[in-house]
Amino acid sequence: MTELLATAHAALVRHGGPGHGLRFGLLIVVVLVVVAVVLIQRQRRKDRTTMEVASPTAVTGDGGTSVAVVGLAEPIPTGHYHFGDLLRAEWTKLRTVRSTGWTLLITVVLGLGISAIATAETRAHWASGPVGQHVGFDPTATSLIGIFVAQFAVGALGVLAMSSEYSSGTIRTTFSAAPNRLRVLLAKLVVFGVLAVVFAEVVSFASFFLGQALLTSPATHATLSSPGALRAVVGCGLFVAALGVLALGLATMMRFTAAALSTFVGILLIAPLIVQALPTSLSEEIRRFLPDRIGAAILTTTGPSPFAFSPWVGLGVLALYAVGVNVVGAVLLVRRDA
Amino acid sequence: MIEARGLTKHYGAKVAVDGLTFDVRPGAVTGFLGPNGSGKSTTMRMIMGLDAPTRGTVTVNGQRFSDLRWPLREVGALLEAKAFHPGRTARAHLTMLAQTNRLPARRVDDLLELVGLSAVADQRAGKFSLGMGQRLGIAAALLGDPGVLLFDEPVNGLDPDGIRWVRHLLRGLAAEGRTVFVSSHLMSEMSLTADEVVIIGRGRLIEQTTIGDLLARSAHQFVRVRSPQAASLAGALERDGATVTVEDDGSLSVRGLDGPAVGEVAASLGATLHELSPQSASLEEAFMELTDSSVDYRGATASTTTPTEAP
Ligand SMILES: Nc1ncnc2c1ncn2[C@@H]1O[C@H](COP(=O)(O)OP(=O)(O)OP(=O)(O)O)[C@@H](O)[C@H]1O
Ligand SMILES: [Mg+2]
């Protein structure tokens, strides 16, 4: 991550500072933000309708009669509550809080916006600068920088999916309705995981196509059939989704939003800095295990780095992290008092 | 039916619940009484399978909570005010709960209607007043039409209308044959609502009994009477075996005769009555006496305020 931003920054500096391309990219971000704000405002206005306090129906005007509860005019079904019931409930939970919309919106804005800036800027300064400056230019990676940055938004969504249950006390309501905690956690992981994969892939592909469209001639651009391009685009979506699942696991372990979120950000941003301070030979060996290096290798199509896992191996390592953290979370979830 | 057997919970060195054994039977409201910090909420969380007992067992309808096949349809609970996501609407909160136990969607509307939240069903629940939040919690508890219901301090923060509504609701639920277990630290509220009481102090069972029994045993039970003919009435009551005290405000405190008997005496005299009220506040005193005599109880309240035992 830090690595990628550094690459992008170097590209901009090399081109002699911001120009038309940057301005164009910024315009896209601004437009997306304005659209977002307008949509949110409209929702707000809908919410601001007056809240009248209704009185419970059965009590109006009576002095001493009992409140009759309407029975559930159907027999209890055979069997027991199923995983499918929990999936449906978890999807409702995710769908009905605003943070979900927010984080997904930020994912789109960052994903498309930053990709647009990076590619348009490159295109604008293509002709200027020294000869040979474009050797090693990676159009695919440049167009995917945005979705890569959006990993923080997807991570926040993963954290909130679990931590908000604790901060609000909903977790006890949830476990009162479905005491099989492992099944609840699994349902949550499946629903969040599917949403994260689908969404990250859509944004990843969209960023790629937007970026390549902005890299008009004479700049070189990639297509999905370029070597490594499809792998990078698909891999990038999976990478971001896996980080989201890891974030959800951190939240299950730690229960508090702030703790889980700062750990997540720490792993991505602070851990590389700490490792960098070690002697080079050692630090390069360790860094290959860090998510930011794994991600950089997934994005890059210009040849493998000796200091990184190959893309699919890296993705496998990251998946192991995500599974590991979630297993620890699950054990704690079952053992601890809710 | 709820059955607790030797239920014990330690939080580190703190013993929150200590060997509780009691039954909560169907068709009655059972009050769960104890001073602050006596372990009522902890006991309820253990019944709901949320906190694991250190020792002992508790079953609902003969089963451990985690073995229930449709938990919401068998047990409903209001454990804390506002146990919902502030950003979710009342309807969404109930909908996701209904889905976990495959309850029909119209059930959500029925319950919103019952608790009077229909008009605000699509508002974010975070904006609800304490009373509205409490009603949403009650709707969640009743969602699956369960036979066993737990309420932890359900009238906390409610206005008199709300308190009256909850009281009628609890009585109605018991009258339908359900098991209703409701905690409170207010004996006076329980005396109007509960048929039976489980009284605990410092995590231990002090007594399981009926409200009537508790009342009857209270030394402070008396009937307050106001009458323009107070003097002759007092004489007649004493002749019938009552002990009569004339209070500063001119009212009579009658001990040894119950309300109906005092009324009969007054009628036979032709005396006008301005007030005839059995004093149920005595229940509060009975409660105080019971909890006061519980071993080390005073020491316990003092120690819960020390920093080492703060939660
Ligand atoms: N999660 C916990 N960790 C540590 N101590 C706890 C925990 N929950 C409760 N306690 C302690 O256990 C004791 C019983 O608490 P509990 O909340 O069950 O009492 P209560 O009867 O519900 O009190 P109140 O009337 O104030 O609601 C208290 O001393 C409390 O500090
Ligand atoms: Mg309590």
XYZ file of C-alpha atoms and ligand atoms in Angstrom:
681
model
C 0.000 0.000 0.000
C 2.587 2.558 1.123
C 4.707 1.037 -1.569
C 2.121 1.594 -4.232
C 1.388 5.155 -3.242
C 5.112 5.807 -3.369
C 5.217 4.465 -6.917
C 2.282 6.607 -7.925
C 3.778 9.665 -6.302
C 7.091 9.109 -8.025
C 5.285 8.925 -11.353
C 3.598 12.263 -10.720
C 6.774 13.988 -9.602
C 8.628 12.646 -12.593
C 6.063 14.228 -14.836
C 6.743 17.635 -13.375
C 3.838 18.237 -11.003
C 0.101 18.303 -11.408
C -1.313 19.277 -14.747
C -4.438 18.772 -16.848
C -4.695 15.119 -16.027
C -4.700 15.710 -12.302
C -7.318 18.397 -12.667
C -9.472 16.059 -14.706
C -9.106 13.294 -12.149
C -9.938 15.647 -9.296
C -13.030 16.728 -11.190
C -14.274 13.169 -11.295
C -13.700 12.757 -7.551
C -15.486 16.029 -6.824
C -18.451 15.023 -8.982
C -18.699 11.660 -7.239
C -18.496 13.297 -3.804
C -21.181 15.830 -4.726
C -23.480 13.066 -5.927
C -22.855 11.208 -2.683
C -23.585 14.251 -0.535
C -26.785 15.009 -2.424
C -28.007 11.452 -1.998
C -27.229 11.510 1.715
C -28.901 14.880 2.201
C -32.017 13.614 0.556
C -32.074 10.634 2.896
C -31.563 12.981 5.852
C -34.517 15.092 4.849
C -36.676 12.020 4.667
C -35.577 11.145 8.203
C -36.254 14.565 9.624
C -39.998 14.150 9.450
C -41.468 14.749 12.869
C -41.391 11.891 15.292
C -44.654 11.757 17.124
C -44.813 9.635 20.219
C -47.554 7.131 19.797
C -49.054 5.521 22.820
C -49.350 1.772 23.042
C -52.673 0.808 21.508
C -53.958 -1.382 24.239
C -53.626 1.165 27.018
C -55.549 4.091 25.597
C -58.288 5.125 27.927
C -58.507 1.938 29.944
C -58.231 1.605 33.650
C -57.724 -1.975 34.592
C -58.046 -4.439 31.754
C -55.135 -6.550 30.672
C -53.216 -6.088 27.462
C -53.968 -8.953 25.121
C -51.112 -10.135 22.962
C -52.202 -11.293 19.556
C -51.072 -14.867 19.287
C -49.050 -16.217 16.419
C -51.881 -18.013 14.657
C -49.758 -20.858 13.399
C -48.142 -23.909 14.971
C -44.416 -23.955 15.625
C -42.749 -25.474 12.557
C -40.985 -28.790 12.905
C -37.209 -28.879 12.919
C -35.214 -25.927 14.163
C -33.840 -22.587 13.005
C -31.525 -23.069 10.074
C -28.412 -21.548 8.632
C -30.594 -20.136 5.846
C -32.681 -18.231 8.405
C -29.521 -16.718 9.832
C -28.223 -15.788 6.379
C -31.439 -13.909 5.693
C -31.238 -12.118 9.049
C -27.597 -11.162 8.569
C -28.344 -9.768 5.138
C -31.146 -7.674 6.632
C -28.764 -6.419 9.310
C -26.124 -5.395 6.801
C -28.653 -3.830 4.473
C -30.416 -1.742 7.115
C -27.586 0.272 8.616
C -26.307 3.365 6.972
C -22.619 2.646 7.506
C -22.894 -0.068 4.850
C -24.006 2.415 2.211
C -21.375 4.886 3.320
C -18.435 2.529 3.201
C -19.491 1.120 -0.166
C -19.909 4.624 -1.519
C -16.443 5.575 -0.302
C -15.114 2.423 -1.958
C -16.549 3.537 -5.284
C -15.398 7.139 -4.909
C -11.860 6.199 -3.908
C -11.655 3.323 -6.352
C -12.759 5.185 -9.455
C -11.548 8.626 -8.376
C -7.958 7.796 -7.553
C -7.656 5.529 -10.570
C -8.909 8.348 -12.763
C -6.428 10.794 -11.256
C -3.483 8.465 -11.642
C -4.215 7.465 -15.226
C -5.275 10.877 -16.484
C -2.213 12.457 -14.947
C 0.049 9.936 -16.614
C -1.602 10.568 -19.950
C -1.371 14.361 -19.631
C 2.389 14.283 -19.198
C 3.084 11.431 -21.530
C 4.852 13.471 -24.172
C 6.953 15.623 -21.846
C 9.908 14.382 -19.851
C 13.042 12.463 -20.714
C 13.225 9.726 -23.307
C 12.732 6.251 -21.885
C 10.705 7.384 -18.928
C 7.874 5.007 -19.785
C 9.950 1.875 -19.682
C 8.290 -0.392 -17.180
C 5.065 1.623 -17.128
C 2.278 -0.610 -15.795
C -1.114 0.614 -17.044
C -3.009 -2.115 -15.180
C -1.482 -1.357 -11.774
C -1.939 2.385 -12.309
C -5.646 1.940 -12.941
C -6.076 -0.244 -9.842
C -4.449 2.077 -7.313
C -7.857 3.420 -6.296
C -9.560 0.153 -5.352
C -6.341 -0.697 -3.553
C -6.690 2.410 -1.401
C -10.362 1.548 -0.845
C -9.283 -1.490 1.199
C -9.681 0.738 4.247
C -13.349 1.359 3.523
C -14.028 -2.352 2.993
C -12.087 -3.074 6.181
C -14.193 -0.565 8.088
C -17.334 -2.277 6.803
C -16.020 -5.629 7.996
C -15.171 -4.271 11.431
C -18.539 -2.533 11.839
C -20.491 -5.614 10.752
C -19.435 -7.209 14.028
C -18.386 -4.415 16.394
C -21.634 -2.474 16.020
C -23.455 -5.462 17.508
C -21.337 -5.104 20.600
C -21.432 -1.327 20.865
C -25.226 -1.325 20.661
C -25.929 -4.463 22.689
C -27.626 -6.075 19.672
C -25.300 -9.058 20.112
C -27.301 -10.208 23.149
C -30.559 -9.856 21.231
C -28.996 -11.839 18.388
C -27.789 -14.665 20.631
C -31.143 -14.747 22.430
C -32.766 -15.514 19.094
C -30.021 -17.822 17.827
C -27.821 -19.208 20.611
C -25.572 -21.167 18.254
C -22.849 -18.542 18.122
C -20.664 -20.317 15.580
C -23.558 -20.527 13.175
C -24.297 -16.817 13.647
C -20.663 -15.896 13.014
C -20.504 -18.113 9.952
C -23.688 -16.570 8.538
C -22.260 -13.115 9.085
C -18.985 -14.062 7.399
C -20.756 -15.576 4.405
C -23.050 -12.588 3.888
C -20.299 -10.033 4.357
C -17.801 -12.078 2.343
C -20.095 -12.448 -0.656
C -20.994 -8.752 -0.602
C -17.325 -7.757 -0.283
C -16.154 -10.024 -3.110
C -18.914 -8.962 -5.496
C -18.530 -5.293 -4.726
C -14.737 -5.230 -4.776
C -14.692 -7.115 -8.086
C -17.190 -4.732 -9.667
C -15.212 -1.682 -8.556
C -11.955 -3.327 -9.569
C -13.195 -4.036 -13.102
C -14.793 -0.591 -13.371
C -11.551 1.100 -12.286
C -9.595 -0.909 -14.789
C -11.860 0.015 -17.687
C -12.078 3.663 -16.636
C -8.303 3.906 -16.246
C -7.569 2.238 -19.575
C -10.072 4.509 -21.325
C -8.270 7.549 -19.954
C -4.889 6.266 -21.127
C -5.491 7.381 -24.701
C -2.842 7.329 -27.377
C 0.102 7.974 -27.347
C 0.052 6.514 -23.838
C 0.133 2.740 -23.683
C -2.851 1.001 -22.166
C -3.798 -2.544 -21.323
C -6.762 -4.760 -22.144
C -8.031 -7.712 -20.174
C -6.091 -9.967 -22.536
C -2.786 -8.215 -21.830
C -0.385 -10.459 -19.900
C -1.328 -10.539 -16.228
C -4.088 -7.944 -16.548
C -7.073 -10.168 -15.828
C -5.210 -11.803 -12.971
C -4.404 -8.392 -11.481
C -7.986 -7.122 -11.760
C -9.607 -10.260 -10.349
C -6.855 -10.659 -7.772
C -7.205 -7.083 -6.587
C -10.922 -7.560 -5.832
C -10.220 -10.801 -3.968
C -7.382 -9.160 -2.063
C -9.562 -6.307 -0.842
C -12.419 -8.668 0.086
C -10.032 -10.940 2.008
C -8.792 -7.941 3.980
C -12.437 -7.159 4.818
C -12.960 -10.685 6.164
C -9.766 -10.324 8.177
C -11.094 -7.048 9.590
C -14.345 -8.740 10.610
C -12.306 -11.396 12.424
C -10.351 -8.701 14.275
C -13.651 -7.182 15.405
C -14.880 -10.567 16.644
C -11.684 -10.904 18.654
C -11.635 -7.380 20.073
C -15.322 -6.400 20.136
C -14.555 -2.671 20.148
C -14.761 -0.698 16.882
C -11.812 1.546 17.675
C -9.536 -1.305 18.747
C -10.291 -3.460 15.723
C -10.096 -0.596 13.242
C -6.786 0.712 14.533
C -5.315 -2.791 14.537
C -6.440 -3.201 10.936
C -4.909 0.105 9.879
C -1.822 -0.689 11.928
C -1.250 -3.964 10.096
C -1.500 -2.219 6.734
C 0.311 1.054 7.418
C 2.413 0.824 10.566
C 3.717 -2.737 10.307
C 5.634 -2.017 7.046
C 7.299 1.002 8.677
C 8.415 -1.050 11.657
C 9.749 -3.816 9.440
C 11.569 -1.272 7.292
C 13.612 -0.235 10.300
C 15.142 -3.710 10.499
C 18.376 -4.628 8.623
C 17.625 -4.891 4.892
C 18.206 -8.609 4.424
C 15.886 -9.422 7.308
C 13.281 -6.797 6.533
C 12.828 -7.935 2.931
C 12.286 -11.503 4.127
C 9.638 -10.383 6.607
C 7.972 -7.878 4.340
C 6.905 -10.493 1.867
C 4.542 -11.716 4.569
C 2.900 -8.322 5.047
C -0.400 -7.642 3.261
C 0.847 -4.489 1.529
C 3.654 -6.346 -0.245
C 1.295 -9.212 -1.098
C -1.119 -6.692 -2.600
C 1.583 -4.920 -4.598
C 2.582 -8.213 -6.190
C -1.043 -8.951 -7.114
C -1.407 -5.590 -8.837
C 1.849 -5.603 -10.731
C 1.887 -7.040 -14.264
C 5.432 -6.054 -15.228
C 7.152 -9.119 -13.872
C 7.592 -10.811 -10.511
C 9.525 -9.197 -7.689
C 12.193 -11.290 -5.930
C 10.988 -9.935 -2.616
C 7.345 -10.902 -2.883
C 5.198 -13.995 -3.077
C 3.740 -14.675 -6.494
C 0.190 -13.267 -6.738
C -1.811 -16.443 -6.058
C 0.526 -17.665 -3.349
C 0.272 -14.237 -1.737
C -3.493 -14.387 -1.896
C -3.366 -17.814 -0.268
C -1.176 -16.470 2.553
C -3.599 -13.604 3.094
C -6.534 -16.033 3.119
C -4.723 -18.022 5.804
C -4.395 -14.874 7.896
C -8.087 -14.155 7.487
C -9.043 -17.711 8.436
C -6.633 -17.720 11.384
C -7.923 -14.474 12.835
C -11.507 -15.647 12.413
C -10.811 -18.982 14.090
C -9.331 -17.181 17.101
C -12.332 -14.848 17.054
C -14.733 -17.782 16.910
C -13.087 -19.530 19.862
C -13.306 -16.353 21.931
C -16.878 -15.747 20.830
C -17.965 -19.185 22.055
C -15.988 -19.061 25.290
C -16.685 -15.529 26.414
C -19.828 -14.243 28.065
C -21.809 -12.286 25.471
C -41.251 -23.017 33.384
C -37.791 -21.901 34.488
C -35.773 -24.097 36.843
C -32.534 -22.919 38.424
C -30.449 -25.381 40.407
C -27.438 -24.215 42.368
C -26.840 -21.463 39.838
C -23.531 -19.730 40.538
C -21.554 -17.076 38.689
C -18.137 -15.714 39.515
C -16.627 -12.725 37.747
C -12.999 -13.131 38.743
C -13.012 -12.968 42.519
C -16.472 -11.417 42.620
C -19.319 -13.824 43.363
C -22.280 -12.292 41.541
C -24.693 -15.214 41.950
C -24.259 -17.806 44.654
C -26.045 -21.157 44.550
C -29.482 -19.952 43.458
C -32.213 -22.575 43.340
C -35.730 -21.557 42.367
C -38.635 -22.341 40.048
C -40.686 -19.917 38.004
C -44.034 -21.447 37.177
C -46.400 -20.771 34.260
C -49.575 -18.775 34.648
C -48.201 -16.297 37.146
C -46.079 -13.191 37.279
C -43.009 -13.977 39.346
C -41.161 -10.967 40.646
C -37.396 -11.175 40.956
C -36.433 -8.857 43.746
C -33.158 -7.753 45.190
C -31.206 -4.603 45.912
C -28.856 -3.116 43.318
C -26.000 -5.439 42.483
C -27.635 -8.488 44.016
C -27.295 -10.525 40.818
C -30.685 -10.232 39.105
C -29.397 -9.255 35.674
C -26.589 -11.814 35.880
C -29.134 -14.546 36.649
C -31.277 -13.488 33.700
C -28.285 -13.519 31.356
C -27.506 -17.056 32.517
C -31.089 -18.160 31.856
C -30.710 -16.782 28.319
C -27.437 -18.623 27.768
C -25.522 -15.365 27.391
C -23.300 -15.810 30.431
C -22.051 -19.285 31.260
C -22.699 -20.361 34.874
C -19.588 -21.105 36.917
C -21.575 -23.900 38.574
C -25.136 -25.144 38.545
C -27.720 -25.327 35.802
C -30.760 -23.500 34.594
C -33.339 -24.834 32.164
C -36.267 -23.373 30.287
C -39.132 -25.774 29.632
C -36.796 -28.517 30.746
C -34.108 -27.672 28.188
C -30.886 -25.750 28.299
C -31.324 -22.507 26.396
C -28.773 -23.482 23.748
C -30.785 -26.632 22.976
C -34.010 -24.773 22.156
C -35.043 -25.399 18.576
C -36.845 -22.090 18.017
C -35.556 -19.855 20.819
C -37.660 -16.796 19.953
C -40.820 -18.874 19.821
C -40.130 -20.337 23.262
C -38.469 -17.566 25.263
C -38.686 -13.807 24.912
C -36.528 -11.415 26.874
C -36.103 -7.731 27.524
C -32.702 -7.609 29.160
C -31.507 -4.068 28.626
C -32.948 -0.829 27.396
C -31.872 -0.032 23.837
C -30.327 -3.344 22.815
C -30.624 -2.379 19.170
C -28.486 -0.617 16.572
C -29.230 3.123 16.763
C -29.053 3.435 12.986
C -31.542 0.689 12.256
C -35.258 1.363 12.080
C -37.649 -0.286 14.514
C -39.088 -2.322 11.669
C -35.679 -3.470 10.432
C -34.655 -4.500 13.947
C -37.752 -6.648 14.389
C -37.542 -7.967 10.826
C -34.035 -9.319 11.227
C -35.047 -10.941 14.506
C -38.155 -12.474 12.950
C -36.029 -13.925 10.147
C -33.734 -15.788 12.532
C -36.692 -17.886 13.701
C -38.620 -17.927 10.427
C -41.493 -15.808 11.743
C -43.897 -14.315 9.192
C -43.264 -10.698 8.184
C -46.738 -9.558 9.258
C -45.806 -10.514 12.808
C -43.507 -7.476 12.829
C -46.376 -5.154 11.952
C -48.623 -6.776 14.559
C -46.095 -6.168 17.298
C -45.312 -2.606 16.210
C -49.046 -1.992 16.420
C -49.343 -3.604 19.843
C -46.603 -1.503 21.420
C -47.726 1.670 19.649
C -44.688 2.175 17.450
C -46.404 1.812 14.048
C -46.163 5.520 13.303
C -42.418 5.599 13.917
C -41.630 2.123 12.587
C -39.433 3.492 9.812
C -37.520 5.963 11.950
C -34.052 5.201 13.162
C -34.357 3.679 16.622
C -31.437 5.728 17.925
C -33.743 8.731 18.078
C -36.275 6.949 20.275
C -36.974 8.136 23.793
C -36.218 5.739 26.621
C -39.857 4.713 26.763
C -40.075 4.071 23.026
C -36.866 2.056 23.181
C -38.315 0.023 26.014
C -41.422 -0.664 23.943
C -39.300 -1.793 21.008
C -37.549 -4.191 23.381
C -40.906 -5.488 24.563
C -42.022 -5.982 20.956
C -38.850 -7.990 20.320
C -39.536 -10.143 23.384
C -43.103 -10.889 22.278
C -42.232 -11.394 18.609
C -42.216 -15.185 18.638
C -45.322 -15.464 20.848
C -43.216 -17.289 23.458
C -44.518 -19.155 26.486
C -41.715 -17.933 28.716
C -40.898 -14.259 29.166
C -38.122 -12.464 31.024
C -38.121 -8.755 31.724
C -35.222 -7.012 33.454
C -36.492 -3.778 35.035
C -39.091 -3.203 32.315
C -40.562 -0.037 33.821
C -37.219 1.740 34.129
C -37.628 5.221 32.714
C -41.297 4.868 31.844
C -43.914 7.485 32.671
C -46.961 6.528 34.777
C -48.961 5.632 31.668
C -46.173 3.416 30.435
C -45.783 1.756 33.827
C -49.488 1.018 33.935
C -49.338 -0.404 30.409
C -46.437 -2.712 31.282
C -48.223 -3.848 34.435
C -51.342 -4.788 32.463
C -49.249 -6.441 29.809
C -47.430 -8.619 32.349
C -50.675 -9.580 34.054
C -52.272 -10.332 30.698
C -49.352 -12.529 29.641
C -49.578 -14.518 32.863
C -53.347 -14.828 32.527
C -52.768 -16.465 29.135
C -50.806 -19.139 30.958
C -47.312 -17.886 30.172
C -44.359 -17.945 32.514
C -43.490 -14.336 33.350
C -40.297 -13.524 35.262
C -39.735 -9.861 35.951
C -36.972 -8.223 37.957
C -37.223 -5.073 39.973
C -35.659 -3.468 42.987
C -38.976 -1.769 43.768
C -41.132 -3.889 46.014
C -44.037 -1.474 45.695
C -44.194 -1.996 41.932
C -44.002 -5.761 42.357
C -46.814 -5.781 44.886
C -49.128 -4.514 42.143
C -47.883 -6.844 39.444
C -46.495 -10.079 40.824
C -48.171 -13.135 42.288
C -44.971 -14.682 43.530
C -41.566 -13.337 44.387
C -38.042 -14.680 44.339
C -36.023 -12.492 46.660
C -32.246 -12.446 46.536
C -29.545 -10.537 48.358
C -25.851 -10.610 47.525
C -26.420 -13.324 44.942
C -28.125 -15.699 47.378
C -31.731 -16.767 47.593
C -33.404 -15.210 50.591
C -36.842 -16.548 49.970
C -39.318 -17.682 47.343
C -42.861 -16.966 48.383
C -46.146 -15.371 47.367
C -46.858 -11.673 47.640
C -49.839 -12.442 49.879
C -47.731 -14.463 52.272
C -45.155 -11.717 52.436
C -47.865 -9.190 53.184
C -49.536 -11.305 55.808
C -46.286 -11.793 57.673
C -45.416 -8.163 57.709
C -45.596 -6.644 61.182
C -46.207 -3.257 59.686
C -49.352 -4.087 57.800
C -52.215 -1.724 58.617
C -55.299 -0.071 57.181
C -55.527 3.695 56.992
C -58.976 5.128 57.722
C -60.245 8.687 57.596
C -63.653 9.515 58.956
C -65.440 12.512 60.464
C -66.533 10.102 63.230
C -62.991 8.937 63.908
C -63.328 8.719 67.665
C -66.417 6.469 67.770
C -65.059 4.380 64.885
C -61.768 3.861 66.741
C -63.687 2.657 69.768
C -65.725 0.182 67.708
C -62.640 -1.155 65.952
C -60.807 -1.697 69.237
C -63.830 -3.576 70.595
C -63.435 -5.896 67.563
C -59.847 -6.619 68.508
C -57.951 -4.076 66.391
C -55.110 -1.867 67.525
C -55.825 1.693 66.505
C -53.333 4.530 66.394
C -54.457 8.101 65.772
C -51.956 9.762 63.481
C -50.953 13.453 63.532
C -53.112 14.225 60.517
C -56.188 12.757 62.211
C -56.235 9.503 60.223
C -56.461 6.152 61.970
C -53.913 3.386 61.471
C -55.714 0.116 62.113
C -53.765 -3.073 62.764
C -55.231 -6.542 63.270
C -58.220 -6.130 60.948
C -58.112 -6.150 57.165
C -59.758 -3.622 54.857
C -63.106 -5.406 54.385
C -63.461 -5.977 58.154
C -62.817 -2.311 58.891
C -65.424 -1.416 56.254
C -67.992 -3.721 57.920
C -67.424 -2.133 61.298
C -67.811 1.343 59.817
C -71.038 0.318 58.042
C -72.543 -1.134 61.206
C -71.873 2.202 62.929
C -73.197 4.181 59.981
C -69.894 6.076 59.948
C -68.899 8.089 56.890
C -65.548 7.044 55.442
C -63.282 9.482 53.561
C -60.530 6.935 53.132
C -60.112 3.215 53.603
C -56.753 2.051 52.306
C -54.771 -1.069 53.109
C -51.155 0.091 53.221
C -49.147 -1.984 50.790
C -46.074 0.186 51.344
C -45.531 -2.211 54.186
C -44.282 -4.627 51.547
C -41.325 -2.369 50.994
C -40.591 -2.678 54.679
C -40.969 -6.431 54.586
C -38.478 -6.457 51.747
C -36.075 -4.245 53.674
C -36.321 -6.498 56.700
C -35.614 -9.582 54.631
C -32.658 -8.173 52.775
C -31.300 -6.495 55.908
C -31.127 -9.780 57.714
C -29.344 -11.519 54.856
C -25.837 -12.484 55.897
C -23.306 -9.727 55.377
C -25.692 -7.829 53.192
C -24.695 -4.423 54.483
C -21.053 -5.361 54.159
C -21.716 -6.395 50.576
C -23.245 -3.106 49.520
C -20.328 -1.274 51.048
C -17.787 -3.451 49.285
C -19.361 -3.071 45.852
C -18.430 0.595 45.988
C -14.737 -0.117 46.441
C -12.696 0.454 43.283
C -11.400 -3.137 43.139
C -14.890 -4.483 42.626
C -16.202 -1.916 40.232
C -17.374 -3.589 37.003
N -19.664 -8.661 33.348
C -19.364 -8.479 34.653
N -18.089 -8.465 35.060
C -17.784 -8.282 36.356
N -18.683 -8.099 37.344
C -19.978 -8.102 37.000
C -20.393 -8.287 35.637
N -21.743 -8.245 35.598
C -22.148 -8.040 36.866
N -21.097 -7.951 37.707
C -21.170 -7.766 39.167
O -22.018 -8.755 39.681
C -22.872 -8.222 40.677
C -24.315 -8.459 40.303
O -24.651 -7.619 39.218
P -26.074 -7.608 38.518
O -26.002 -6.632 37.407
O -26.462 -8.991 38.194
O -26.995 -7.039 39.689
P -28.521 -6.569 39.610
O -29.223 -7.281 40.700
O -29.047 -6.727 38.245
O -28.403 -5.041 39.991
P -29.304 -3.797 39.527
O -30.524 -3.778 40.386
O -28.436 -2.631 39.827
O -29.605 -3.951 38.077
C -22.522 -6.761 40.807
O -21.647 -6.601 41.906
C -21.799 -6.442 39.535
O -20.833 -5.459 39.746
Mg -29.752 -5.335 36.780
